[in-house]
PDB file of C-alpha atoms and ligand atoms in Angstrom:
ATOM      1  CA  UNK H  19      73.286 100.792 112.208  1.00 35.00           C
ATOM      2  CA  UNK H  20      75.808 103.586 112.707  1.00 42.00           C
ATOM      3  CA  UNK H  21      79.301 102.975 112.168  1.00 49.00           C
ATOM      4  CA  UNK H  22      82.321 104.016 110.091  1.00 62.00           C
ATOM      5  CA  UNK H  23      85.238 101.715 109.575  1.00 70.00           C
ATOM      6  CA  UNK H  24      88.705 103.196 109.706  1.00 76.00           C
ATOM      7  CA  UNK H  25      92.093 101.198 109.348  1.00 79.00           C
ATOM      8  CA  UNK H  26      92.347 101.832 113.159  1.00 85.00           C
ATOM      9  CA  UNK H  27      89.162  99.858 113.719  1.00 84.00           C
ATOM     10  CA  UNK H  28      90.533  96.972 111.613  1.00 86.00           C
ATOM     11  CA  UNK H  29      93.755  96.910 113.353  1.00 90.00           C
ATOM     12  CA  UNK H  30      92.215  96.621 116.668  1.00 91.00           C
ATOM     13  CA  UNK H  31      89.569  93.998 115.521  1.00 90.00           C
ATOM     14  CA  UNK H  32      92.405  92.030 113.990  1.00 91.00           C
ATOM     15  CA  UNK H  33      94.321  92.078 117.238  1.00 93.00           C
ATOM     16  CA  UNK H  34      91.501  91.099 119.470  1.00 91.00           C
ATOM     17  CA  UNK H  35      90.732  88.271 116.996  1.00 92.00           C
ATOM     18  CA  UNK H  36      94.109  86.962 116.927  1.00 93.00           C
ATOM     19  CA  UNK H  37      94.314  87.057 120.741  1.00 93.00           C
ATOM     20  CA  UNK H  38      91.062  85.478 121.225  1.00 94.00           C
ATOM     21  CA  UNK H  39      91.481  82.806 118.643  1.00 95.00           C
ATOM     22  CA  UNK H  40      94.211  81.371 120.707  1.00 94.00           C
ATOM     23  CA  UNK H  41      91.662  80.395 123.551  1.00 94.00           C
ATOM     24  CA  UNK H  42      89.272  78.555 121.311  1.00 96.00           C
ATOM     25  CA  UNK H  43      88.657  75.532 119.387  1.00 95.00           C
ATOM     26  CA  UNK H  44      85.641  76.505 117.360  1.00 97.00           C
ATOM     27  CA  UNK H  45      84.657  79.511 115.452  1.00 97.00           C
ATOM     28  CA  UNK H  46      80.954  80.270 115.096  1.00 98.00           C
ATOM     29  CA  UNK H  47      80.874  82.709 111.995  1.00 98.00           C
ATOM     30  CA  UNK H  48      77.627  84.473 111.318  1.00 98.00           C
ATOM     31  CA  UNK H  49      76.941  85.640 107.901  1.00 98.00           C
ATOM     32  CA  UNK H  50      73.891  87.556 106.677  1.00 98.00           C
ATOM     33  CA  UNK H  51      71.558  85.020 104.941  1.00 98.00           C
ATOM     34  CA  UNK H  52      70.535  87.792 102.350  1.00 98.00           C
ATOM     35  CA  UNK H  53      74.226  88.296 101.256  1.00 98.00           C
ATOM     36  CA  UNK H  54      76.180  85.349 102.481  1.00 98.00           C
ATOM     37  CA  UNK H  55      79.405  86.036 100.764  1.00 96.00           C
ATOM     38  CA  UNK H  56      79.520  89.988 100.932  1.00 96.00           C
ATOM     39  CA  UNK H  57      78.831  89.727 104.531  1.00 97.00           C
ATOM     40  CA  UNK H  58      81.905  87.472 105.295  1.00 95.00           C
ATOM     41  CA  UNK H  59      85.467  88.565 105.635  1.00 92.00           C
ATOM     42  CA  UNK H  60      87.715  85.779 104.023  1.00 87.00           C
ATOM     43  CA  UNK H  61      90.535  86.994 106.402  1.00 91.00           C
ATOM     44  CA  UNK H  62      88.781  84.811 108.909  1.00 94.00           C
ATOM     45  CA  UNK H  63      90.123  81.628 106.928  1.00 93.00           C
ATOM     46  CA  UNK H  64      93.627  82.722 107.506  1.00 93.00           C
ATOM     47  CA  UNK H  65      93.069  83.826 111.101  1.00 93.00           C
ATOM     48  CA  UNK H  66      91.088  80.849 112.004  1.00 94.00           C
ATOM     49  CA  UNK H  67      93.034  78.131 110.188  1.00 91.00           C
ATOM     50  CA  UNK H  68      93.278  74.776 112.127  1.00 90.00           C
ATOM     51  CA  UNK H  69      90.072  75.705 114.143  1.00 95.00           C
ATOM     52  CA  UNK H  70      86.750  74.127 113.750  1.00 96.00           C
ATOM     53  CA  UNK H  71      84.280  76.253 111.989  1.00 97.00           C
ATOM     54  CA  UNK H  72      80.394  76.439 111.935  1.00 98.00           C
ATOM     55  CA  UNK H  73      78.799  78.738 109.607  1.00 98.00           C
ATOM     56  CA  UNK H  74      75.482  80.305 110.552  1.00 98.00           C
ATOM     57  CA  UNK H  75      73.218  81.830 107.989  1.00 98.00           C
ATOM     58  CA  UNK H  76      71.598  84.560 110.231  1.00 98.00           C
ATOM     59  CA  UNK H  77      68.564  86.616 109.342  1.00 98.00           C
ATOM     60  CA  UNK H  78      67.275  83.466 107.442  1.00 98.00           C
ATOM     61  CA  UNK H  79      63.890  84.866 108.023  1.00 98.00           C
ATOM     62  CA  UNK H  80      64.681  87.726 105.796  1.00 98.00           C
ATOM     63  CA  UNK H  81      65.896  85.676 103.036  1.00 98.00           C
ATOM     64  CA  UNK H  82      64.445  83.496 100.491  1.00 98.00           C
ATOM     65  CA  UNK H  83      64.228  79.854 101.848  1.00 97.00           C
ATOM     66  CA  UNK H  84      65.026  78.213  98.647  1.00 98.00           C
ATOM     67  CA  UNK H  85      68.181  80.311  98.419  1.00 98.00           C
ATOM     68  CA  UNK H  86      68.852  79.628 102.079  1.00 98.00           C
ATOM     69  CA  UNK H  87      69.007  75.924 101.354  1.00 98.00           C
ATOM     70  CA  UNK H  88      71.240  76.453  98.043  1.00 98.00           C
ATOM     71  CA  UNK H  89      73.671  78.367 100.324  1.00 98.00           C
ATOM     72  CA  UNK H  90      73.739  75.790 103.154  1.00 98.00           C
ATOM     73  CA  UNK H  91      74.671  73.446 100.383  1.00 97.00           C
ATOM     74  CA  UNK H  92      77.400  75.696  99.046  1.00 97.00           C
ATOM     75  CA  UNK H  93      78.964  76.051 102.371  1.00 97.00           C
ATOM     76  CA  UNK H  94      78.528  72.356 103.164  1.00 97.00           C
ATOM     77  CA  UNK H  95      80.202  71.599  99.890  1.00 95.00           C
ATOM     78  CA  UNK H  96      83.176  73.464 101.155  1.00 93.00           C
ATOM     79  CA  UNK H  97      83.446  71.353 104.209  1.00 93.00           C
ATOM     80  CA  UNK H  98      81.993  73.509 106.759  1.00 96.00           C
ATOM     81  CA  UNK H  99      78.999  72.650 108.970  1.00 97.00           C
ATOM     82  CA  UNK H 100      76.178  75.086 108.164  1.00 98.00           C
ATOM     83  CA  UNK H 101      72.803  75.893 109.748  1.00 98.00           C
ATOM     84  CA  UNK H 102      70.397  78.553 109.014  1.00 98.00           C
ATOM     85  CA  UNK H 103      69.172  80.571 112.085  1.00 98.00           C
ATOM     86  CA  UNK H 104      66.751  83.323 113.046  1.00 98.00           C
ATOM     87  CA  UNK H 105      68.274  84.700 116.181  1.00 97.00           C
ATOM     88  CA  UNK H 106      65.648  87.310 116.720  1.00 96.00           C
ATOM     89  CA  UNK H 107      62.891  84.876 117.107  1.00 95.00           C
ATOM     90  CA  UNK H 108      65.068  81.797 118.076  1.00 92.00           C
ATOM     91  CA  UNK H 109      64.485  79.809 115.094  1.00 93.00           C
ATOM     92  CA  UNK H 110      66.984  77.154 114.293  1.00 93.00           C
ATOM     93  CA  UNK H 111      68.749  77.643 117.616  1.00 92.00           C
ATOM     94  CA  UNK H 112      67.831  74.162 119.054  1.00 90.00           C
ATOM     95  CA  UNK H 113      69.918  72.692 116.396  1.00 93.00           C
ATOM     96  CA  UNK H 114      72.990  74.498 117.318  1.00 95.00           C
ATOM     97  CA  UNK H 115      74.416  72.205 120.099  1.00 92.00           C
ATOM     98  CA  UNK H 116      74.261  69.311 117.729  1.00 93.00           C
ATOM     99  CA  UNK H 117      75.785  71.423 114.896  1.00 97.00           C
ATOM    100  CA  UNK H 118      78.672  72.365 117.361  1.00 96.00           C
ATOM    101  CA  UNK H 119      79.366  68.731 118.043  1.00 94.00           C
ATOM    102  CA  UNK H 120      79.380  67.929 114.458  1.00 95.00           C
ATOM    103  CA  UNK H 121      81.656  70.830 113.570  1.00 96.00           C
ATOM    104  CA  UNK H 122      84.258  69.798 116.260  1.00 95.00           C
ATOM    105  CA  UNK H 123      83.880  65.874 115.602  1.00 92.00           C
ATOM    106  CA  UNK H 124      87.409  65.708 114.373  1.00 91.00           C
ATOM    107  CA  UNK H 125      88.851  67.508 117.143  1.00 88.00           C
ATOM    108  CA  UNK H 126      86.898  65.543 119.651  1.00 88.00           C
ATOM    109  CA  UNK H 127      88.224  62.373 118.011  1.00 90.00           C
ATOM    110  CA  UNK H 128      91.745  63.617 118.306  1.00 90.00           C
ATOM    111  CA  UNK H 129      91.462  64.474 121.807  1.00 89.00           C
ATOM    112  CA  UNK H 130      89.681  60.941 122.503  1.00 89.00           C
ATOM    113  CA  UNK H 131      92.935  59.269 120.866  1.00 93.00           C
ATOM    114  CA  UNK H 132      95.164  61.359 122.911  1.00 92.00           C
ATOM    115  CA  UNK H 133      93.349  60.146 126.096  1.00 93.00           C
ATOM    116  CA  UNK H 134      91.567  63.528 126.584  1.00 88.00           C
ATOM    117  CA  UNK H 135      87.954  62.882 127.463  1.00 84.00           C
ATOM    118  CA  UNK H 136      85.042  65.163 128.066  1.00 81.00           C
ATOM    119  CA  UNK H 137      87.004  68.374 127.517  1.00 87.00           C
ATOM    120  CA  UNK H 138      84.269  71.092 126.852  1.00 91.00           C
ATOM    121  CA  UNK H 139      84.458  72.738 123.302  1.00 94.00           C
ATOM    122  CA  UNK H 140      85.460  76.347 123.742  1.00 95.00           C
ATOM    123  CA  UNK H 141      83.689  78.514 120.975  1.00 97.00           C
ATOM    124  CA  UNK H 142      83.673  82.190 119.732  1.00 97.00           C
ATOM    125  CA  UNK H 143      80.965  84.056 117.766  1.00 97.00           C
ATOM    126  CA  UNK H 144      82.466  86.078 114.994  1.00 97.00           C
ATOM    127  CA  UNK H 145      80.939  88.443 112.190  1.00 96.00           C
ATOM    128  CA  UNK H 146      80.840  91.775 110.684  1.00 94.00           C
ATOM    129  CA  UNK H 147      78.875  94.548 112.683  1.00 91.00           C
ATOM    130  CA  UNK H 148      75.273  94.291 112.961  1.00 92.00           C
ATOM    131  CA  UNK H 149      75.082  90.584 111.622  1.00 96.00           C
ATOM    132  CA  UNK H 150      73.339  89.635 114.734  1.00 96.00           C
ATOM    133  CA  UNK H 151      76.325  88.448 116.958  1.00 96.00           C
ATOM    134  CA  UNK H 152      74.819  89.632 120.396  1.00 95.00           C
ATOM    135  CA  UNK H 153      71.366  88.675 119.457  1.00 96.00           C
ATOM    136  CA  UNK H 154      72.577  85.174 118.627  1.00 96.00           C
ATOM    137  CA  UNK H 155      74.621  84.835 121.747  1.00 95.00           C
ATOM    138  CA  UNK H 156      71.535  85.784 123.619  1.00 93.00           C
ATOM    139  CA  UNK H 157      69.197  83.468 121.982  1.00 94.00           C
ATOM    140  CA  UNK H 158      71.598  80.501 122.560  1.00 93.00           C
ATOM    141  CA  UNK H 159      72.525  81.480 126.202  1.00 89.00           C
ATOM    142  CA  UNK H 160      68.854  81.775 126.743  1.00 79.00           C
ATOM    143  CA  UNK H 161      69.168  84.994 128.817  1.00 56.00           C
ATOM    144  CA  UNK H 162      70.590  88.396 128.480  1.00 41.00           C
ATOM    145  CA  UNK H 163      74.346  87.685 129.101  1.00 52.00           C
ATOM    146  CA  UNK H 164      75.552  89.469 126.348  1.00 47.00           C
ATOM    147  CA  UNK H 165      74.624  92.978 125.533  1.00 44.00           C
ATOM    148  CA  UNK H 166      72.845  93.507 122.339  1.00 42.00           C
ATOM    149  CA  UNK H 167      73.793  96.595 119.974  1.00 42.00           C
ATOM    150  CA  UNK H 168      77.078  97.228 118.518  1.00 41.00           C
ATOM    151  CA  UNK H 169      78.699  98.893 121.497  1.00 44.00           C
ATOM    152  CA  UNK H 170      82.261  97.747 121.683  1.00 48.00           C
ATOM    153  CA  UNK H 171      83.976  97.433 124.801  1.00 47.00           C
ATOM    154  CA  UNK H 172      80.677  96.621 126.981  1.00 48.00           C
ATOM    155  CA  UNK H 173      82.506  93.683 128.686  1.00 48.00           C
ATOM    156  CA  UNK H 174      85.808  93.718 130.151  1.00 53.00           C
ATOM    157  CA  UNK H 175      87.934  90.770 130.640  1.00 62.00           C
ATOM    158  CA  UNK H 176      87.343  87.367 129.231  1.00 77.00           C
ATOM    159  CA  UNK H 177      83.988  85.548 130.201  1.00 88.00           C
ATOM    160  CA  UNK H 178      82.914  82.064 129.382  1.00 92.00           C
ATOM    161  CA  UNK H 179      79.239  81.481 129.045  1.00 92.00           C
ATOM    162  CA  UNK H 180      78.774  77.510 129.917  1.00 91.00           C
ATOM    163  CA  UNK H 181      76.019  76.157 127.635  1.00 90.00           C
ATOM    164  CA  UNK H 182      76.289  72.815 128.828  1.00 87.00           C
ATOM    165  CA  UNK H 183      78.912  70.350 130.043  1.00 87.00           C
ATOM    166  CA  UNK H 184      80.154  70.170 126.455  1.00 89.00           C
ATOM    167  CA  UNK H 185      80.495  73.648 125.310  1.00 93.00           C
ATOM    168  CA  UNK H 186      81.615  76.988 126.723  1.00 94.00           C
ATOM    169  CA  UNK H 187      81.150  80.118 124.583  1.00 95.00           C
ATOM    170  CA  UNK H 188      83.263  83.457 124.733  1.00 94.00           C
ATOM    171  CA  UNK H 189      80.585  86.142 125.755  1.00 89.00           C
ATOM    172  CA  UNK H 190      82.357  88.745 123.545  1.00 89.00           C
ATOM    173  CA  UNK H 191      82.038  88.329 119.847  1.00 93.00           C
ATOM    174  CA  UNK H 192      84.768  88.784 117.522  1.00 93.00           C
ATOM    175  CA  UNK H 193      84.150  91.609 115.145  1.00 92.00           C
ATOM    176  CA  UNK H 194      85.248  91.072 111.679  1.00 92.00           C
ATOM    177  CA  UNK H 195      85.844  94.140 109.479  1.00 88.00           C
ATOM    178  CA  UNK H 196      83.568  94.488 106.526  1.00 85.00           C
ATOM    179  CA  UNK H 197      85.058  94.484 103.118  1.00 83.00           C
ATOM    180  CA  UNK H 198      83.851  97.616 101.231  1.00 79.00           C
ATOM    181  CA  UNK H 199      86.663  97.978  98.891  1.00 78.00           C
ATOM    182  CA  UNK H 200      84.817  96.011  96.335  1.00 83.00           C
ATOM    183  CA  UNK H 201      82.212  98.228  94.849  1.00 85.00           C
ATOM    184  CA  UNK H 202      79.614  95.262  94.572  1.00 88.00           C
ATOM    185  CA  UNK H 203      80.271  94.188  98.122  1.00 90.00           C
ATOM    186  CA  UNK H 204      80.015  97.800  99.616  1.00 89.00           C
ATOM    187  CA  UNK H 205      76.796  98.272  97.776  1.00 91.00           C
ATOM    188  CA  UNK H 206      75.288  95.227  99.113  1.00 94.00           C
ATOM    189  CA  UNK H 207      76.460  96.024 102.637  1.00 93.00           C
ATOM    190  CA  UNK H 208      74.690  99.217 102.203  1.00 92.00           C
ATOM    191  CA  UNK H 209      71.412  97.663 100.965  1.00 94.00           C
ATOM    192  CA  UNK H 210      71.309  95.552 104.430  1.00 94.00           C
ATOM    193  CA  UNK H 211      72.159  98.694 106.413  1.00 89.00           C
ATOM    194  CA  UNK H 212      75.711  97.790 107.364  1.00 85.00           C
ATOM    195  CA  UNK H 213      77.184 101.117 106.401  1.00 78.00           C
ATOM    196  CA  UNK H 214      76.157 104.324 107.788  1.00 69.00           C
ATOM    197  CA  UNK H 215      73.391 105.813 105.757  1.00 63.00           C
ATOM    198  CA  UNK H 216      74.424 109.530 106.413  1.00 64.00           C
ATOM    199  CA  UNK H 217      77.707 108.816 104.336  1.00 64.00           C
ATOM    200  CA  UNK H 218      75.579 107.309 101.465  1.00 72.00           C
ATOM    201  CA  UNK H 219      73.501 108.827  98.660  1.00 87.00           C
ATOM    202  CA  UNK H 220      70.112 107.529  99.624  1.00 91.00           C
ATOM    203  CA  UNK H 221      68.692 108.042  96.153  1.00 94.00           C
ATOM    204  CA  UNK H 222      71.580 106.487  94.454  1.00 93.00           C
ATOM    205  CA  UNK H 223      71.510 103.580  96.507  1.00 93.00           C
ATOM    206  CA  UNK H 224      67.738 103.061  96.282  1.00 96.00           C
ATOM    207  CA  UNK H 225      68.102 103.330  92.399  1.00 96.00           C
ATOM    208  CA  UNK H 226      70.683 100.494  92.544  1.00 95.00           C
ATOM    209  CA  UNK H 227      68.282  98.505  94.753  1.00 96.00           C
ATOM    210  CA  UNK H 228      65.473  99.044  92.310  1.00 98.00           C
ATOM    211  CA  UNK H 229      67.652  97.778  89.659  1.00 96.00           C
ATOM    212  CA  UNK H 230      68.630  94.529  91.518  1.00 96.00           C
ATOM    213  CA  UNK H 231      65.055  93.877  92.462  1.00 97.00           C
ATOM    214  CA  UNK H 232      63.704  94.454  89.067  1.00 96.00           C
ATOM    215  CA  UNK H 233      66.268  91.896  87.741  1.00 96.00           C
ATOM    216  CA  UNK H 234      65.880  89.164  90.434  1.00 95.00           C
ATOM    217  CA  UNK H 235      62.527  89.869  91.781  1.00 96.00           C
ATOM    218  CA  UNK H 236      60.411  91.159  88.803  1.00 95.00           C
ATOM    219  CA  UNK H 237      56.953  92.469  89.683  1.00 95.00           C
ATOM    220  CA  UNK H 238      57.672  93.216  93.288  1.00 96.00           C
ATOM    221  CA  UNK H 239      57.850  96.911  93.027  1.00 97.00           C
ATOM    222  CA  UNK H 240      54.539  97.079  91.134  1.00 96.00           C
ATOM    223  CA  UNK H 241      53.006  94.794  93.606  1.00 96.00           C
ATOM    224  CA  UNK H 242      54.127  96.944  96.641  1.00 96.00           C
ATOM    225  CA  UNK H 243      54.171 100.270  95.169  1.00 97.00           C
ATOM    226  CA  UNK H 244      52.417 100.111  92.098  1.00 96.00           C
ATOM    227  CA  UNK H 245      55.764 101.408  90.285  1.00 96.00           C
ATOM    228  CA  UNK H 246      56.980 100.258  86.868  1.00 94.00           C
ATOM    229  CA  UNK H 247      60.384 100.043  85.460  1.00 93.00           C
ATOM    230  CA  UNK H 248      59.684 101.029  81.981  1.00 93.00           C
ATOM    231  CA  UNK H 249      60.982 104.599  82.447  1.00 95.00           C
ATOM    232  CA  UNK H 250      64.068 103.319  84.248  1.00 96.00           C
ATOM    233  CA  UNK H 251      65.107 103.398  88.123  1.00 96.00           C
ATOM    234  CA  UNK H 252      64.848 107.004  88.905  1.00 96.00           C
ATOM    235  CA  UNK H 253      61.499 107.240  87.368  1.00 97.00           C
ATOM    236  CA  UNK H 254      60.547 104.053  89.369  1.00 97.00           C
ATOM    237  CA  UNK H 255      61.526 106.013  92.449  1.00 97.00           C
ATOM    238  CA  UNK H 256      59.380 108.829  91.656  1.00 97.00           C
ATOM    239  CA  UNK H 257      56.513 106.513  91.296  1.00 97.00           C
ATOM    240  CA  UNK H 258      57.082 104.932  94.708  1.00 98.00           C
ATOM    241  CA  UNK H 259      57.145 108.710  96.005  1.00 97.00           C
ATOM    242  CA  UNK H 260      53.774 109.113  94.396  1.00 96.00           C
ATOM    243  CA  UNK H 261      52.307 105.932  95.835  1.00 96.00           C
ATOM    244  CA  UNK H 262      53.668 106.720  99.196  1.00 96.00           C
ATOM    245  CA  UNK H 263      52.473 110.370  99.140  1.00 96.00           C
ATOM    246  CA  UNK H 264      55.983 111.838  99.664  1.00 96.00           C
ATOM    247  CA  UNK H 265      55.328 115.506  98.446  1.00 95.00           C
ATOM    248  CA  UNK H 266      57.479 118.690  99.313  1.00 93.00           C
ATOM    249  CA  UNK H 267      56.824 122.145  98.904  1.00 89.00           C
ATOM    250  CA  UNK H 268      53.270 121.536  97.941  1.00 86.00           C
ATOM    251  CA  UNK H 269      53.479 119.355  94.932  1.00 89.00           C
ATOM    252  CA  UNK H 270      57.082 118.190  94.322  1.00 94.00           C
ATOM    253  CA  UNK H 271      57.839 114.475  94.690  1.00 96.00           C
ATOM    254  CA  UNK H 272      60.218 113.813  97.691  1.00 97.00           C
ATOM    255  CA  UNK H 273      62.268 111.103  96.173  1.00 96.00           C
ATOM    256  CA  UNK H 274      64.708 111.251  98.897  1.00 95.00           C
ATOM    257  CA  UNK H 275      62.029 110.328 101.561  1.00 96.00           C
ATOM    258  CA  UNK H 276      60.838 107.570  99.097  1.00 97.00           C
ATOM    259  CA  UNK H 277      64.426 106.054  98.801  1.00 97.00           C
ATOM    260  CA  UNK H 278      64.294 105.867 102.806  1.00 96.00           C
ATOM    261  CA  UNK H 279      60.930 104.189 102.653  1.00 97.00           C
ATOM    262  CA  UNK H 280      62.191 101.598 100.080  1.00 98.00           C
ATOM    263  CA  UNK H 281      65.337 100.848 101.991  1.00 96.00           C
ATOM    264  CA  UNK H 282      63.611 100.516 105.181  1.00 96.00           C
ATOM    265  CA  UNK H 283      60.979  98.185 103.680  1.00 98.00           C
ATOM    266  CA  UNK H 284      63.539  96.132 102.201  1.00 98.00           C
ATOM    267  CA  UNK H 285      65.509  95.792 105.400  1.00 96.00           C
ATOM    268  CA  UNK H 286      62.716  95.026 107.467  1.00 95.00           C
ATOM    269  CA  UNK H 287      61.543  92.324 105.415  1.00 96.00           C
ATOM    270  CA  UNK H 288      58.340  94.193 104.269  1.00 97.00           C
ATOM    271  CA  UNK H 289      59.134  93.515 100.376  1.00 97.00           C
ATOM    272  CA  UNK H 290      58.905  89.825 101.277  1.00 97.00           C
ATOM    273  CA  UNK H 291      62.125  87.583 101.934  1.00 98.00           C
ATOM    274  CA  UNK H 292      64.691  88.466  99.475  1.00 98.00           C
ATOM    275  CA  UNK H 293      68.287  87.175  98.685  1.00 98.00           C
ATOM    276  CA  UNK H 294      70.544  89.446  96.904  1.00 97.00           C
ATOM    277  CA  UNK H 295      73.253  86.916  96.001  1.00 96.00           C
ATOM    278  CA  UNK H 296      73.560  83.559  94.694  1.00 96.00           C
ATOM    279  CA  UNK H 297      76.166  80.948  95.416  1.00 96.00           C
ATOM    280  CA  UNK H 298      79.031  80.854  92.886  1.00 93.00           C
ATOM    281  CA  UNK H 299      78.436  78.578  89.959  1.00 83.00           C
ATOM    282  CA  UNK H 300      81.782  76.762  90.665  1.00 70.00           C
ATOM    283  CA  UNK H 301      80.270  75.417  93.908  1.00 53.00           C
TER     284      UNK H 301
HETATM  285  P1  G4P O  20      76.110  92.514 116.164  1.00 90.27           P
HETATM  286  O1  G4P O  20      75.944  92.138 117.539  1.00 90.27           O
HETATM  287  O2  G4P O  20      76.489  91.467 115.239  1.00 90.27           O
HETATM  288  O3  G4P O  20      76.464  93.924 115.778  1.00 90.27           O
HETATM  289  O4  G4P O  20      74.363  92.383 115.718  1.00 90.27           O
HETATM  290  P2  G4P O  20      73.112  92.518 117.066  1.00 90.27           P
HETATM  291  O5  G4P O  20      73.013  91.336 117.508  1.00 90.27           O
HETATM  292  O6  G4P O  20      73.150  93.999 117.574  1.00 90.27           O
HETATM  293  O7  G4P O  20      71.905  92.593 115.888  1.00 90.27           O
HETATM  294  C1  G4P O  20      71.676  93.796 114.929  1.00 90.27           C
HETATM  295  C2  G4P O  20      70.372  93.859 114.424  1.00 90.27           C
HETATM  296  O8  G4P O  20      69.992  92.701 113.641  1.00 90.27           O
HETATM  297  C3  G4P O  20      69.248  94.008 115.501  1.00 90.27           C
HETATM  298  O9  G4P O  20      68.258  94.989 115.048  1.00 90.27           O
HETATM  299  C4  G4P O  20      68.720  92.677 115.740  1.00 90.27           C
HETATM  300  O10 G4P O  20      67.606  92.451 116.311  1.00 90.27           O
HETATM  301  C5  G4P O  20      68.791  92.249 114.263  1.00 90.27           C
HETATM  302  N1  G4P O  20      68.836  90.697 113.972  1.00 90.27           N
HETATM  303  C6  G4P O  20      69.629  89.879 114.594  1.00 90.27           C
HETATM  304  N2  G4P O  20      69.291  88.589 114.260  1.00 90.27           N
HETATM  305  C7  G4P O  20      68.227  88.585 113.534  1.00 90.27           C
HETATM  306  C8  G4P O  20      67.655  87.582 112.758  1.00 90.27           C
HETATM  307  O11 G4P O  20      67.826  86.341 112.790  1.00 90.27           O
HETATM  308  N3  G4P O  20      66.501  88.056 111.915  1.00 90.27           N
HETATM  309  C9  G4P O  20      66.084  89.427 112.160  1.00 90.27           C
HETATM  310  N4  G4P O  20      65.040  89.608 111.253  1.00 90.27           N
HETATM  311  N5  G4P O  20      66.905  90.138 112.642  1.00 90.27           N
HETATM  312  C10 G4P O  20      67.996  90.012 113.416  1.00 90.27           C
HETATM  313  P3  G4P O  20      67.989  96.215 115.377  1.00 90.27           P
HETATM  314  O12 G4P O  20      67.160  97.104 114.532  1.00 90.27           O
HETATM  315  O13 G4P O  20      69.427  96.915 115.798  1.00 90.27           O
HETATM  316  O14 G4P O  20      67.332  96.084 117.010  1.00 90.27           O
HETATM  317  P4  G4P O  20      66.033  95.715 117.278  1.00 90.27           P
HETATM  318  O15 G4P O  20      65.063  96.858 116.712  1.00 90.27           O
HETATM  319  O16 G4P O  20      65.664  94.323 116.579  1.00 90.27           O
HETATM  320  O17 G4P O  20      66.033  95.642 118.765  1.00 90.27           O
END
């Protein structure tokens, strides 16, 4: 993921969102199952008020399944329809049609009372960059009608994808701006690869990831890299360098390279299924 997010980007994304939201009944909001709150932008609540909402825990294959269930319960407790999906492999996609009907049931009922029958639901997919919007649209539509990759401006003009007689989907997803201002949130977005690595201190970032993994998934680093935490995060990183044979200038440990390996292993699920945040205790 390579992007930097400037105030100009945010203003443009917000304007696009305001325009497109007028056209739709349902917002399909994608969040990353590993960090379901940090990968949301709560501004969508304000922008999308009076619209039906379906929340998708995407990349559910990379997150712990027990936690996925807890998060679904959390979002459902807030009154949203929520489903977990793996857009890359198509997991959970079959349940989307019925989830859409469920999320729109009040609207459909209102229409029915006003004598409007069989009007298709118009929906738009939204989420922060790299959360999987294009992959999801492709999986749902069953063909490559939305370009994957984060390339704004690929589609000109509004195009609707007719999923069936009941649902039409705007083919251009709405891009929500990530909220990096909060340190914790920024860090988690960096762990999952949503912030350009070049602007981050890779070693520092991986030390933070080591700290978090050791707290929530004790033993995982030992199992994967034979690395222990007794000497602290940076020492643990050195052990990872040793176990992965990251050496420079003949004998020095290349901790920068080791940091990259750790982050990559985490992002690609090679450390197993890991969720980095829990639903707030307040429900
Ligand atoms: P965006 O439109 O929201 O910006 O995201 P996009 O669909 O481009 O997806 C971003 C990356 O996330 C892609 O990986 C995509 O394959 C991956 N992805 C999307 N959904 C899922 C999912 O449910 N599970 C997993 N494991 N990955 C998912 P990439 O590395 O950029 O491309 P590629 O190597 O997969 O082609």
